[in-house]
mmCIF file of C-alpha atoms in Angstrom:
data_model
loop_
_atom_site.group_PDB
_atom_site.id
_atom_site.type_symbol
_atom_site.label_atom_id
_atom_site.label_comp_id
_atom_site.label_asym_id
_atom_site.label_seq_id
_atom_site.Cartn_x
_atom_site.Cartn_y
_atom_site.Cartn_z
ATOM 1 C CA MET I 884 -114.475 38.609 -19.369
ATOM 2 C CA GLU I 885 -112.458 40.712 -16.562
ATOM 3 C CA PRO I 886 -113.490 39.877 -12.964
ATOM 4 C CA ARG I 887 -115.703 42.614 -11.369
ATOM 5 C CA ARG I 888 -113.077 43.523 -8.774
ATOM 6 C CA HIS I 889 -109.285 43.693 -8.351
ATOM 7 C CA VAL I 890 -108.074 43.104 -5.208
ATOM 8 C CA LEU I 891 -104.715 43.560 -3.645
ATOM 9 C CA ARG I 892 -104.038 42.013 -0.159
ATOM 10 C CA PRO I 893 -102.529 43.402 2.654
ATOM 11 C CA THR I 894 -98.735 42.720 3.021
ATOM 12 C CA THR I 895 -99.129 43.093 6.896
ATOM 13 C CA PRO I 896 -102.138 42.057 9.239
ATOM 14 C CA HIS I 897 -105.356 43.705 7.618
ATOM 15 C CA THR I 898 -106.394 46.509 9.522
ATOM 16 C CA HIS I 899 -108.668 48.441 6.700
ATOM 17 C CA THR I 900 -110.017 48.314 3.368
ATOM 18 C CA ILE I 901 -110.276 50.920 0.894
ATOM 19 C CA ILE I 902 -112.716 50.371 -2.285
ATOM 20 C CA PHE I 903 -111.635 52.728 -4.818
ATOM 21 C CA LEU I 904 -113.715 53.166 -7.997
ATOM 22 C CA HIS I 905 -112.450 54.073 -11.603
ATOM 23 C CA GLY I 906 -113.929 56.616 -14.006
ATOM 24 C CA ARG I 907 -115.931 56.228 -17.076
ATOM 25 C CA GLY I 908 -113.903 54.335 -20.003
ATOM 26 C CA SER I 909 -111.230 52.754 -17.666
ATOM 27 C CA TYR I 910 -111.110 49.559 -15.552
ATOM 28 C CA SER I 911 -109.881 48.363 -12.422
ATOM 29 C CA LEU I 912 -106.629 46.865 -13.311
ATOM 30 C CA GLU I 913 -105.580 50.157 -15.194
ATOM 31 C CA PHE I 914 -106.850 52.539 -12.642
ATOM 32 C CA ALA I 915 -104.808 50.625 -9.839
ATOM 33 C CA SER I 916 -101.711 50.588 -12.009
ATOM 34 C CA GLU I 917 -101.854 54.384 -12.545
ATOM 35 C CA PHE I 918 -102.932 55.172 -9.155
ATOM 36 C CA PHE I 919 -100.125 53.440 -7.571
ATOM 37 C CA GLU I 920 -97.518 54.828 -10.066
ATOM 38 C CA SER I 921 -98.440 58.170 -8.398
ATOM 39 C CA GLN I 922 -96.237 59.327 -5.721
ATOM 40 C CA THR I 923 -95.805 61.626 -2.693
ATOM 41 C CA SER I 924 -93.344 64.566 -2.384
ATOM 42 C CA ASP I 925 -90.882 62.099 -0.970
ATOM 43 C CA GLU I 926 -91.317 59.763 -3.990
ATOM 44 C CA GLN I 927 -93.510 57.094 -2.107
ATOM 45 C CA ASN I 928 -96.462 55.077 -3.348
ATOM 46 C CA VAL I 929 -99.800 55.120 -1.363
ATOM 47 C CA ARG I 930 -99.811 51.262 -1.104
ATOM 48 C CA ASP I 931 -96.413 50.931 0.240
ATOM 49 C CA LEU I 932 -97.370 53.622 2.866
ATOM 50 C CA PHE I 933 -100.533 51.579 4.030
ATOM 51 C CA PRO I 934 -99.328 47.946 4.162
ATOM 52 C CA GLY I 935 -102.255 46.988 6.212
ATOM 53 C CA VAL I 936 -104.838 47.873 3.783
ATOM 54 C CA LYS I 937 -106.841 45.697 1.433
ATOM 55 C CA TRP I 938 -107.426 47.500 -1.864
ATOM 56 C CA ILE I 939 -110.439 46.674 -3.673
ATOM 57 C CA PHE I 940 -110.876 48.111 -7.207
ATOM 58 C CA PRO I 941 -114.348 47.227 -8.809
ATOM 59 C CA SER I 942 -114.738 46.916 -12.787
ATOM 60 C CA ALA I 943 -117.876 48.945 -14.126
ATOM 61 C CA PRO I 944 -119.694 46.882 -16.651
ATOM 62 C CA TYR I 945 -119.771 47.397 -20.406
ATOM 63 C CA LEU I 946 -122.718 49.265 -21.182
ATOM 64 C CA SER I 947 -124.188 50.465 -24.599
ATOM 65 C CA CYS I 948 -123.440 54.315 -25.183
ATOM 66 C CA GLY I 949 -126.456 56.041 -25.903
ATOM 67 C CA ASP I 950 -125.101 58.514 -28.608
ATOM 68 C CA THR I 951 -122.962 55.736 -30.339
ATOM 69 C CA GLY I 952 -124.316 52.407 -29.494
ATOM 70 C CA SER I 953 -120.933 51.202 -28.931
ATOM 71 C CA GLN I 954 -120.010 49.287 -25.721
ATOM 72 C CA ILE I 955 -117.860 51.149 -23.249
ATOM 73 C CA SER I 956 -116.890 50.476 -19.520
ATOM 74 C CA GLN I 957 -119.307 52.694 -17.423
ATOM 75 C CA TRP I 958 -121.066 52.725 -14.013
ATOM 76 C CA PHE I 959 -124.019 54.196 -16.020
ATOM 77 C CA ASP I 960 -124.586 55.537 -19.339
ATOM 78 C CA MET I 961 -124.406 59.312 -20.087
ATOM 79 C CA LYS I 962 -124.015 61.207 -23.131
ATOM 80 C CA VAL I 963 -120.835 62.953 -22.413
ATOM 81 C CA THR I 964 -118.776 63.309 -19.159
ATOM 82 C CA GLU I 965 -118.235 66.783 -19.755
ATOM 83 C CA ARG I 966 -121.907 67.576 -19.460
ATOM 84 C CA PRO I 967 -122.817 65.125 -16.518
ATOM 85 C CA HIS I 968 -126.370 66.506 -15.954
ATOM 86 C CA GLU I 969 -127.586 66.196 -19.646
ATOM 87 C CA ASP I 970 -130.432 63.874 -19.665
ATOM 88 C CA GLU I 971 -129.678 62.774 -16.097
ATOM 89 C CA TYR I 972 -133.085 61.157 -15.672
ATOM 90 C CA GLN I 973 -131.873 58.320 -18.160
ATOM 91 C CA GLN I 974 -129.158 57.462 -15.852
ATOM 92 C CA GLN I 975 -130.989 56.459 -12.765
ATOM 93 C CA LYS I 976 -131.808 52.716 -13.491
ATOM 94 C CA ALA I 977 -128.393 51.786 -14.124
ATOM 95 C CA LEU I 978 -126.858 54.163 -11.366
ATOM 96 C CA MET I 979 -129.197 52.377 -8.694
ATOM 97 C CA LYS I 980 -127.962 48.846 -9.828
ATOM 98 C CA ALA I 981 -124.462 50.171 -9.546
ATOM 99 C CA VAL I 982 -125.273 51.337 -6.196
ATOM 100 C CA GLU I 983 -126.455 47.939 -5.000
ATOM 101 C CA PHE I 984 -123.108 46.211 -6.342
ATOM 102 C CA ILE I 985 -120.976 48.501 -4.585
ATOM 103 C CA GLY I 986 -122.970 48.466 -1.559
ATOM 104 C CA ASP I 987 -122.815 44.787 -1.439
ATOM 105 C CA ILE I 988 -118.914 45.071 -1.407
ATOM 106 C CA VAL I 989 -119.213 47.401 1.543
ATOM 107 C CA GLU I 990 -121.436 45.027 3.381
ATOM 108 C CA GLU I 991 -118.748 42.052 2.780
ATOM 109 C CA GLU I 992 -115.981 44.276 4.088
ATOM 110 C CA SER I 993 -117.636 45.556 6.986
ATOM 111 C CA ALA I 994 -118.605 42.257 7.958
ATOM 112 C CA ILE I 995 -114.672 41.109 8.082
ATOM 113 C CA ILE I 996 -113.051 44.337 9.268
ATOM 114 C CA GLY I 997 -115.916 46.714 10.811
ATOM 115 C CA SER I 998 -117.796 49.422 8.786
ATOM 116 C CA LYS I 999 -115.529 52.131 10.677
ATOM 117 C CA ASN I 1000 -112.653 50.421 8.992
ATOM 118 C CA VAL I 1001 -113.966 50.508 5.423
ATOM 119 C CA ILE I 1002 -113.064 53.722 3.083
ATOM 120 C CA LEU I 1003 -115.108 54.197 0.040
ATOM 121 C CA GLY I 1004 -114.010 56.522 -2.894
ATOM 122 C CA GLY I 1005 -113.445 57.035 -6.531
ATOM 123 C CA ILE I 1006 -112.489 59.290 -9.184
ATOM 124 C CA SER I 1007 -114.921 61.051 -11.624
ATOM 125 C CA GLN I 1008 -117.752 58.610 -12.674
ATOM 126 C CA GLY I 1009 -116.411 56.240 -9.691
ATOM 127 C CA CYS I 1010 -116.939 59.064 -7.020
ATOM 128 C CA ALA I 1011 -120.217 60.003 -8.485
ATOM 129 C CA LEU I 1012 -121.412 56.622 -7.850
ATOM 130 C CA ALA I 1013 -119.629 55.968 -4.556
ATOM 131 C CA ILE I 1014 -121.222 59.139 -3.097
ATOM 132 C CA HIS I 1015 -124.551 57.638 -3.830
ATOM 133 C CA ALA I 1016 -123.356 54.148 -2.524
ATOM 134 C CA LEU I 1017 -122.407 55.921 0.656
ATOM 135 C CA LEU I 1018 -125.588 57.364 1.501
ATOM 136 C CA GLY I 1019 -127.399 54.297 0.141
ATOM 137 C CA LYS I 1020 -125.963 52.082 2.831
ATOM 138 C CA MET I 1021 -127.000 54.538 5.599
ATOM 139 C CA ILE I 1022 -123.995 53.633 7.797
ATOM 140 C CA PRO I 1023 -121.068 55.735 8.713
ATOM 141 C CA LEU I 1024 -117.763 54.622 6.990
ATOM 142 C CA GLY I 1025 -114.125 55.364 8.164
ATOM 143 C CA GLY I 1026 -113.842 57.822 5.436
ATOM 144 C CA PHE I 1027 -114.437 58.805 1.811
ATOM 145 C CA LEU I 1028 -112.328 60.028 -0.824
ATOM 146 C CA GLY I 1029 -113.354 61.776 -4.181
ATOM 147 C CA MET I 1030 -111.657 63.271 -7.061
ATOM 148 C CA SER I 1031 -112.652 65.266 -10.102
ATOM 149 C CA SER I 1032 -116.441 64.504 -9.562
ATOM 150 C CA TRP I 1033 -120.052 65.914 -9.684
ATOM 151 C CA LEU I 1034 -123.246 64.811 -7.964
ATOM 152 C CA PRO I 1035 -125.794 62.809 -10.301
ATOM 153 C CA LEU I 1036 -129.294 63.077 -9.883
ATOM 154 C CA LYS I 1037 -128.830 66.293 -7.506
ATOM 155 C CA ASP I 1038 -132.435 67.366 -7.592
ATOM 156 C CA GLU I 1039 -133.583 63.928 -6.466
ATOM 157 C CA PHE I 1040 -130.857 63.164 -4.167
ATOM 158 C CA THR I 1041 -132.683 64.159 -0.749
ATOM 159 C CA ALA I 1042 -135.698 62.254 -1.795
ATOM 160 C CA LEU I 1043 -133.619 59.094 -2.570
ATOM 161 C CA TYR I 1044 -131.786 59.042 0.578
ATOM 162 C CA GLY I 1045 -133.485 61.158 3.260
ATOM 163 C CA PHE I 1046 -131.648 63.401 5.848
ATOM 164 C CA PRO I 1047 -130.601 63.167 8.512
ATOM 165 C CA ASN I 1048 -128.707 60.145 7.010
ATOM 166 C CA PRO I 1049 -126.420 58.093 9.531
ATOM 167 C CA ALA I 1050 -123.705 58.114 6.754
ATOM 168 C CA ILE I 1051 -123.294 62.015 6.924
ATOM 169 C CA ALA I 1052 -121.026 61.136 9.635
ATOM 170 C CA THR I 1053 -118.497 59.703 7.445
ATOM 171 C CA PRO I 1054 -115.334 62.108 7.206
ATOM 172 C CA LEU I 1055 -114.725 63.212 3.445
ATOM 173 C CA MET I 1056 -111.949 64.326 1.282
ATOM 174 C CA LEU I 1057 -112.620 65.900 -2.306
ATOM 175 C CA GLN I 1058 -110.224 66.997 -4.548
ATOM 176 C CA HIS I 1059 -110.394 68.872 -8.013
ATOM 177 C CA CYS I 1060 -107.582 70.376 -10.479
ATOM 178 C CA LYS I 1061 -108.603 73.870 -11.888
ATOM 179 C CA ASN I 1062 -107.505 72.718 -15.147
ATOM 180 C CA ASP I 1063 -109.710 69.575 -15.375
ATOM 181 C CA ASP I 1064 -111.177 69.662 -18.873
ATOM 182 C CA VAL I 1065 -113.050 66.692 -18.600
ATOM 183 C CA VAL I 1066 -115.291 67.512 -15.295
ATOM 184 C CA ALA I 1067 -115.060 71.455 -14.839
ATOM 185 C CA LEU I 1068 -114.356 72.665 -11.215
ATOM 186 C CA HIS I 1069 -117.654 74.159 -10.756
ATOM 187 C CA TYR I 1070 -119.131 70.596 -10.890
ATOM 188 C CA GLY I 1071 -116.886 69.566 -7.942
ATOM 189 C CA GLU I 1072 -117.883 72.926 -5.980
ATOM 190 C CA GLU I 1073 -121.660 71.960 -6.488
ATOM 191 C CA LEU I 1074 -120.727 68.325 -5.079
ATOM 192 C CA ARG I 1075 -118.862 70.065 -2.312
ATOM 193 C CA ASN I 1076 -121.595 72.825 -1.499
ATOM 194 C CA TYR I 1077 -124.554 70.124 -1.625
ATOM 195 C CA LEU I 1078 -123.010 67.640 0.874
ATOM 196 C CA THR I 1079 -121.875 70.413 3.160
ATOM 197 C CA THR I 1080 -125.737 71.524 3.196
ATOM 198 C CA VAL I 1081 -126.978 68.146 4.241
ATOM 199 C CA GLY I 1082 -124.458 68.212 7.208
ATOM 200 C CA MET I 1083 -121.497 66.198 5.983
ATOM 201 C CA SER I 1084 -117.973 67.473 7.027
ATOM 202 C CA VAL I 1085 -115.901 68.048 3.613
ATOM 203 C CA GLU I 1086 -112.269 68.657 3.342
ATOM 204 C CA TRP I 1087 -111.918 70.447 -0.029
ATOM 205 C CA ARG I 1088 -108.787 70.603 -1.628
ATOM 206 C CA VAL I 1089 -108.124 72.553 -5.081
ATOM 207 C CA TYR I 1090 -105.113 72.547 -7.106
ATOM 208 C CA ASP I 1091 -103.730 74.604 -9.953
ATOM 209 C CA SER I 1092 -102.739 71.529 -12.341
ATOM 210 C CA GLY I 1093 -103.232 67.716 -12.759
ATOM 211 C CA GLY I 1094 -106.110 67.790 -15.239
ATOM 212 C CA HIS I 1095 -108.706 65.027 -14.806
ATOM 213 C CA TRP I 1096 -106.312 63.214 -12.370
ATOM 214 C CA PHE I 1097 -104.657 63.845 -9.105
ATOM 215 C CA ASN I 1098 -102.314 66.629 -8.578
ATOM 216 C CA GLU I 1099 -98.846 65.230 -7.969
ATOM 217 C CA PRO I 1100 -97.409 65.476 -5.346
ATOM 218 C CA ASN I 1101 -99.518 67.429 -3.593
ATOM 219 C CA GLY I 1102 -102.888 65.916 -4.051
ATOM 220 C CA ILE I 1103 -101.245 62.478 -3.100
ATOM 221 C CA ASP I 1104 -99.653 64.123 -0.087
ATOM 222 C CA ASP I 1105 -103.241 65.327 0.931
ATOM 223 C CA LEU I 1106 -104.740 61.988 0.188
ATOM 224 C CA VAL I 1107 -102.032 60.283 2.492
ATOM 225 C CA VAL I 1108 -102.537 62.693 5.386
ATOM 226 C CA PHE I 1109 -106.287 62.348 5.178
ATOM 227 C CA LEU I 1110 -105.887 58.445 5.188
ATOM 228 C CA THR I 1111 -103.419 58.419 8.184
ATOM 229 C CA ARG I 1112 -105.860 60.455 10.289
ATOM 230 C CA VAL I 1113 -109.123 58.478 9.658
ATOM 231 C CA MET I 1114 -107.305 55.171 10.046
ATOM 232 C CA LYS I 1115 -105.806 55.920 13.480
#
């Protein structure tokens, strides 16, 4: 069985930790490998640009898929990623269990390096979970990165976490590609709008191409600029 997290140690003194969550159907090693293959406009990868970062890529459990009964890697079960709000009430139990798992990692790293030096994020279902984990900890972190995602349990969100919530001080960057055929752009806009409504400062980036992934190189460039700013 794969360990529940894949860790890449810093190559210089440890200054920050980035906890980055993969999407549904992926796993930590695959996501890390594909992410670090992505390059900036000057052909650099993110790990080389931030040698003092410890990268933690947690892995989702294998859960039964309600539609087929097959086991797939997912943070919480959903019928289809393309319709994320369908039968959403069935997602809450597994989502809250995953929130606890990610919250524990955030606590561990905060004890080592300080919460202001911890950055949380994810792509697709990983981002959807990460935003719940951020608000669930109720402490501001150094930053949040989200790509190609949506807000699960949006109608219960305020009741679950309460606002004002100290975590809203966390700076956020959200990215979405217009041609994402898995999680449509309007779901990302819905996420951005809700987080703005509750008082969060959201840096929103939309790209013409990239599909259900990062836009290269512009999205990676923007990610690097954001990380450089929040890690000063």
